[in-house]
Structures are given as structure tokens and as C-alpha cells.
């Protein structure tokens, strides 16, 4: 009986750690996206949409000027993409 309780507890801890990692990644991605909208796109309006069902979907929309597809990707975009990938997700940018 003790081994079952230990396994269940270990599984609960693993789930809690995974959830914490997702929370931190989502927060950092959202913060970077909102910062980029103001700093680089000169957006005056920003909307953050967060949906959590089978997966977490984080969407940031703004009214900024966008950028061409061949624009150099800086540290911010790279870090957002890496954070999403570390958790099995991806980053899509529509400009």
C-alpha cells in the first residue's frame, strides 16, 4: 500500500511541476509578445486570449504595423519559440 501511495504522490508532484512549467512559459511568452507589440509594432491596442482545454492556446493580437516575412528574428521571438517548443508546442506568427 505504501508503494502505491508513493507512486501516486510522485505522479502528482510530476504533474504539478509540469503545470508550473507551462504557467511560467505562458506568462513569459505573453509578456514578450505584449512588449513586442508596443516596442516594435507601435500597437495602440493589444488583446490577449487564453484558452485551456485539451491544450493551452495563448493568442496575442494587436493593431501594430507588423513586419515582413524576411525580417531578422531577434532574441524575443527566438525565446518565445524555444519556450513553446520545450513544452511540445509551437509559435505561429501572422503579420
PDB file of C-alpha atoms in Angstrom, residues 23-86:
ATOM      1  CA  UNK A  23       2.366  28.524 -16.402  1.00  0.00           C
ATOM      2  CA  UNK A  24       5.813  30.125 -16.414  1.00  0.00           C
ATOM      3  CA  UNK A  25       6.284  29.599 -20.167  1.00  0.00           C
ATOM      4  CA  UNK A  26       2.830  31.013 -20.955  1.00  0.00           C
ATOM      5  CA  UNK A  27       3.475  34.048 -18.765  1.00  0.00           C
ATOM      6  CA  UNK A  28       6.870  34.739 -20.338  1.00  0.00           C
ATOM      7  CA  UNK A  29       5.588  34.243 -23.888  1.00  0.00           C
ATOM      8  CA  UNK A  30       2.627  36.553 -23.242  1.00  0.00           C
ATOM      9  CA  UNK A  31       4.829  39.214 -21.653  1.00  0.00           C
ATOM     10  CA  UNK A  32       7.277  39.131 -24.565  1.00  0.00           C
ATOM     11  CA  UNK A  33       4.508  39.241 -27.182  1.00  0.00           C
ATOM     12  CA  UNK A  34       2.818  42.213 -25.499  1.00  0.00           C
ATOM     13  CA  UNK A  35       6.151  44.011 -25.087  1.00  0.00           C
ATOM     14  CA  UNK A  36       6.995  43.437 -28.766  1.00  0.00           C
ATOM     15  CA  UNK A  37       3.596  44.775 -29.829  1.00  0.00           C
ATOM     16  CA  UNK A  38       4.313  48.069 -28.088  1.00  0.00           C
ATOM     17  CA  UNK A  39       8.044  48.373 -28.651  1.00  0.00           C
ATOM     18  CA  UNK A  40       8.386  47.216 -32.247  1.00  0.00           C
ATOM     19  CA  UNK A  41       4.919  47.246 -33.836  1.00  0.00           C
ATOM     20  CA  UNK A  42       3.864  50.527 -32.234  1.00  0.00           C
ATOM     21  CA  UNK A  43       0.496  48.955 -31.437  1.00  0.00           C
ATOM     22  CA  UNK A  44      -2.108  51.025 -29.619  1.00  0.00           C
ATOM     23  CA  UNK A  45      -4.400  48.072 -28.953  1.00  0.00           C
ATOM     24  CA  UNK A  46      -3.489  44.608 -27.719  1.00  0.00           C
ATOM     25  CA  UNK A  47      -5.723  41.647 -26.921  1.00  0.00           C
ATOM     26  CA  UNK A  48      -4.587  38.537 -25.087  1.00  0.00           C
ATOM     27  CA  UNK A  49      -6.760  35.429 -25.375  1.00  0.00           C
ATOM     28  CA  UNK A  50      -6.028  32.374 -23.240  1.00  0.00           C
ATOM     29  CA  UNK A  51      -7.841  29.078 -23.694  1.00  0.00           C
ATOM     30  CA  UNK A  52      -7.196  25.873 -21.792  1.00  0.00           C
ATOM     31  CA  UNK A  53      -8.978  22.688 -22.785  1.00  0.00           C
ATOM     32  CA  UNK A  54      -7.045  19.732 -24.192  1.00  0.00           C
ATOM     33  CA  UNK A  55      -4.126  22.107 -24.679  1.00  0.00           C
ATOM     34  CA  UNK A  56      -3.186  25.630 -23.756  1.00  0.00           C
ATOM     35  CA  UNK A  57      -3.699  28.204 -26.502  1.00  0.00           C
ATOM     36  CA  UNK A  58      -2.286  31.688 -25.991  1.00  0.00           C
ATOM     37  CA  UNK A  59      -3.084  34.278 -28.628  1.00  0.00           C
ATOM     38  CA  UNK A  60      -1.956  37.891 -28.735  1.00  0.00           C
ATOM     39  CA  UNK A  61      -3.427  40.221 -31.346  1.00  0.00           C
ATOM     40  CA  UNK A  62      -2.514  43.839 -31.906  1.00  0.00           C
ATOM     41  CA  UNK A  63      -3.136  46.681 -34.332  1.00  0.00           C
ATOM     42  CA  UNK A  64       0.567  47.284 -34.942  1.00  0.00           C
ATOM     43  CA  UNK A  65       2.376  47.650 -38.226  1.00  0.00           C
ATOM     44  CA  UNK A  66       3.598  44.042 -38.481  1.00  0.00           C
ATOM     45  CA  UNK A  67       6.805  43.046 -40.229  1.00  0.00           C
ATOM     46  CA  UNK A  68       7.899  41.424 -43.499  1.00  0.00           C
ATOM     47  CA  UNK A  69       8.477  37.675 -43.554  1.00  0.00           C
ATOM     48  CA  UNK A  70      12.208  38.134 -44.220  1.00  0.00           C
ATOM     49  CA  UNK A  71      12.740  40.263 -41.101  1.00  0.00           C
ATOM     50  CA  UNK A  72      15.563  39.176 -38.781  1.00  0.00           C
ATOM     51  CA  UNK A  73      14.146  37.345 -35.756  1.00  0.00           C
ATOM     52  CA  UNK A  74      15.566  38.764 -32.558  1.00  0.00           C
ATOM     53  CA  UNK A  75      16.097  37.272 -29.135  1.00  0.00           C
ATOM     54  CA  UNK A  76      12.475  37.819 -28.085  1.00  0.00           C
ATOM     55  CA  UNK A  77      10.902  35.867 -30.941  1.00  0.00           C
ATOM     56  CA  UNK A  78      13.527  33.158 -30.646  1.00  0.00           C
ATOM     57  CA  UNK A  79      12.955  32.757 -26.897  1.00  0.00           C
ATOM     58  CA  UNK A  80       9.166  32.572 -27.360  1.00  0.00           C
ATOM     59  CA  UNK A  81       9.593  29.857 -29.992  1.00  0.00           C
ATOM     60  CA  UNK A  82      12.038  27.923 -27.776  1.00  0.00           C
ATOM     61  CA  UNK A  83       9.783  28.154 -24.702  1.00  0.00           C
ATOM     62  CA  UNK A  84       6.835  26.775 -26.644  1.00  0.00           C
ATOM     63  CA  UNK A  85       8.940  24.000 -28.202  1.00  0.00           C
ATOM     64  CA  UNK A  86      10.337  22.899 -24.822  1.00  0.00           C
TER      65      UNK A  86
END
